[in-house]
C-alpha cells in the first residue's frame, strides 16, 4: 500500500511540474515583446471596506481585490530626470474579469467625448493590458461606466 501511495504522490507532483513548465513557456511564447516589466500589485494599499466607492462596487457585484496603487514614473527629458507617478484607485473583479478602477473627482471632471476619455483613461488600459477595461465610478451620480479600448477599427 505504501508503494502505491508513493507512486501516486510522484505522479501528481510530476504532473503539476509539467503543467507549471507548460504554462510558463506558453506565457513567454505569447507575450508581446517589451512586456518584461510587471506591476507588483502586491504593493497596493489594503482595501478600505468603509470606502464609499468600494461599497458601491460591491453592491454592483464587483469584488474589490486591491486598494490604491502608486505607479512611480521616471522621465528622461533631454537628459534631465523628472519624477512623476500614476495612481490606480482600485482593482476590481467580476465574472473572472479584472478591471482598473478610477473614481470621479470634483476637481478633475472628465470630458465624455472620445478624445476626453482617451486622454484621461487610455494610459491605464495600456498599463495593465491583461485587464478587461477601466471602470469609472461616480458614487454621487450612482454610475459605474465600463470603458474598453480597441486599437484599430
Short mmCIF file of C-alpha atoms in Angstrom, two decimals:
data_model
loop_
_atom_site.label_atom_id
_atom_site.label_comp_id
_atom_site.label_asym_id
_atom_site.label_seq_id
_atom_site.Cartn_x
_atom_site.Cartn_y
_atom_site.Cartn_z
CA UNK A 1 0.00 0.00 0.00
CA UNK A 2 2.81 2.45 0.85
CA UNK A 3 4.47 1.79 -2.51
CA UNK A 4 1.26 2.69 -4.39
CA UNK A 5 0.86 5.89 -2.36
CA UNK A 6 4.45 6.91 -3.10
CA UNK A 7 3.90 6.45 -6.83
CA UNK A 8 0.64 8.37 -6.71
CA UNK A 9 2.30 11.33 -4.98
CA UNK A 10 5.17 11.27 -7.50
CA UNK A 11 2.77 11.21 -10.46
CA UNK A 12 0.72 14.10 -9.09
CA UNK A 13 3.88 16.13 -8.31
CA UNK A 14 5.31 15.37 -11.76
CA UNK A 15 2.05 16.35 -13.42
CA UNK A 16 1.96 19.66 -11.56
CA UNK A 17 5.58 20.36 -12.51
CA UNK A 18 4.91 19.63 -16.19
CA UNK A 19 1.79 21.85 -16.12
CA UNK A 20 3.73 24.69 -14.43
CA UNK A 21 6.51 24.47 -17.04
CA UNK A 22 3.97 24.39 -19.89
CA UNK A 23 2.13 27.49 -18.58
CA UNK A 24 5.40 29.40 -18.18
CA UNK A 25 6.51 28.52 -21.71
CA UNK A 26 3.07 29.37 -23.12
CA UNK A 27 3.06 32.80 -21.46
CA UNK A 28 6.59 33.53 -22.63
CA UNK A 29 5.72 32.45 -26.18
CA UNK A 30 2.57 34.60 -26.41
CA UNK A 31 3.73 37.67 -24.52
CA UNK A 32 4.33 40.73 -26.69
CA UNK A 33 7.93 41.96 -26.86
CA UNK A 34 8.84 44.59 -24.31
CA UNK A 35 6.37 43.35 -21.72
CA UNK A 36 9.02 42.20 -19.26
CA UNK A 37 8.16 44.90 -16.71
CA UNK A 38 5.28 43.86 -14.47
CA UNK A 39 3.42 45.86 -11.89
CA UNK A 40 3.62 44.36 -8.45
CA UNK A 41 0.10 44.91 -7.24
CA UNK A 42 1.02 43.19 -4.00
CA UNK A 43 2.45 46.61 -3.06
CA UNK A 44 -1.04 48.14 -3.29
CA UNK A 45 -2.74 49.51 -0.21
CA UNK A 46 -5.25 47.33 1.58
CA UNK A 47 -8.86 47.64 0.50
CA UNK A 48 -10.71 50.01 2.81
CA UNK A 49 -14.10 48.42 3.44
CA UNK A 50 -15.55 51.73 4.67
CA UNK A 51 -14.72 53.49 1.37
CA UNK A 52 -17.91 54.63 -0.40
CA UNK A 53 -16.56 53.55 -3.80
CA UNK A 54 -15.70 50.06 -2.53
CA UNK A 55 -19.18 49.65 -1.07
CA UNK A 56 -20.78 50.92 -4.28
CA UNK A 57 -18.77 48.47 -6.40
CA UNK A 58 -19.58 45.56 -4.09
CA UNK A 59 -23.30 46.38 -4.28
CA UNK A 60 -22.96 46.23 -8.08
CA UNK A 61 -21.48 42.72 -7.86
CA UNK A 62 -17.77 43.51 -8.12
CA UNK A 63 -15.15 42.19 -5.76
CA UNK A 64 -12.51 44.80 -4.96
CA UNK A 65 -9.20 42.92 -4.84
CA UNK A 66 -6.61 45.71 -4.46
CA UNK A 67 -6.61 49.17 -2.97
CA UNK A 68 -4.87 52.31 -4.19
CA UNK A 69 -1.66 51.65 -6.07
CA UNK A 70 1.01 54.20 -6.90
CA UNK A 71 2.96 53.63 -10.13
CA UNK A 72 6.24 55.59 -9.98
CA UNK A 73 7.49 57.03 -13.28
CA UNK A 74 10.94 58.25 -14.20
CA UNK A 75 11.03 60.51 -17.25
CA UNK A 76 14.17 61.49 -19.15
CA UNK A 77 13.57 64.90 -20.72
CA UNK A 78 16.62 65.90 -22.79
CA UNK A 79 18.95 64.46 -20.20
CA UNK A 80 17.06 65.88 -17.21
CA UNK A 81 15.47 63.24 -14.99
CA UNK A 82 11.93 64.00 -13.88
CA UNK A 83 9.86 62.04 -11.39
CA UNK A 84 6.11 61.52 -11.56
CA UNK A 85 3.51 58.90 -10.71
CA UNK A 86 0.18 57.45 -11.76
CA UNK A 87 -2.47 56.36 -9.30
CA UNK A 88 -4.74 53.39 -9.76
CA UNK A 89 -7.63 53.88 -7.34
CA UNK A 90 -8.74 50.24 -7.08
CA UNK A 91 -8.64 46.90 -8.88
CA UNK A 92 -11.94 45.05 -9.08
CA UNK A 93 -13.05 41.66 -10.39
CA UNK A 94 -16.37 40.41 -11.71
CA UNK A 95 -17.08 37.12 -13.51
CA UNK A 96 -13.37 36.32 -13.63
CA UNK A 97 -12.54 39.60 -15.39
CA UNK A 98 -10.30 42.23 -13.81
CA UNK A 99 -10.86 45.97 -14.10
CA UNK A 100 -8.84 49.04 -13.23
CA UNK A 101 -11.00 51.44 -11.22
CA UNK A 102 -10.78 55.21 -11.42
CA UNK A 103 -13.07 57.25 -9.21
CA UNK A 104 -14.75 60.55 -10.01
CA UNK A 105 -13.20 63.65 -8.54
CA UNK A 106 -14.87 67.05 -8.41
CA UNK A 107 -11.64 68.89 -9.12
CA UNK A 108 -10.90 66.70 -12.17
CA UNK A 109 -14.11 66.28 -14.19
CA UNK A 110 -13.90 64.04 -17.24
CA UNK A 111 -14.97 65.14 -20.69
CA UNK A 112 -17.15 62.28 -22.01
CA UNK A 113 -16.01 62.60 -25.61
CA UNK A 114 -13.75 60.18 -27.45
CA UNK A 115 -10.70 62.38 -27.04
CA UNK A 116 -11.52 63.23 -23.41
CA UNK A 117 -11.88 59.59 -22.38
CA UNK A 118 -8.77 58.65 -24.36
CA UNK A 119 -6.64 61.38 -22.82
CA UNK A 120 -7.75 60.57 -19.30
CA UNK A 121 -8.10 56.75 -19.21
CA UNK A 122 -6.19 55.10 -22.08
CA UNK A 123 -2.94 55.13 -20.13
CA UNK A 124 -4.47 52.78 -17.53
CA UNK A 125 -5.66 50.29 -20.13
CA UNK A 126 -2.18 50.26 -21.65
CA UNK A 127 -0.54 49.97 -18.24
CA UNK A 128 -2.30 46.68 -17.46
CA UNK A 129 -3.19 45.13 -20.83
CA UNK A 130 -4.49 41.91 -19.23
CA UNK A 131 -7.36 43.80 -17.60
CA UNK A 132 -10.75 43.77 -19.26
CA UNK A 133 -11.07 47.55 -19.11
CA UNK A 134 -11.43 50.58 -16.89
CA UNK A 135 -14.33 51.21 -14.54
CA UNK A 136 -15.14 54.86 -13.89
CA UNK A 137 -17.03 55.05 -10.60
CA UNK A 138 -19.08 58.06 -9.60
CA UNK A 139 -20.91 57.16 -6.40
CA UNK A 140 -22.59 60.58 -6.18
CA UNK A 141 -24.26 60.05 -9.56
CA UNK A 142 -24.70 56.31 -8.81
CA UNK A 143 -22.94 55.41 -12.06
CA UNK A 144 -20.34 52.81 -12.95
CA UNK A 145 -19.10 53.26 -16.51
CA UNK A 146 -17.17 50.45 -18.20
CA UNK A 147 -14.59 51.65 -20.71
CA UNK A 148 -12.74 49.30 -23.06
CA UNK A 149 -10.33 50.38 -25.75
CA UNK A 150 -9.85 48.58 -29.07
CA UNK A 151 -6.98 49.62 -31.28
CA UNK A 152 -7.75 49.79 -34.99
CA UNK A 153 -11.23 49.91 -36.45
#
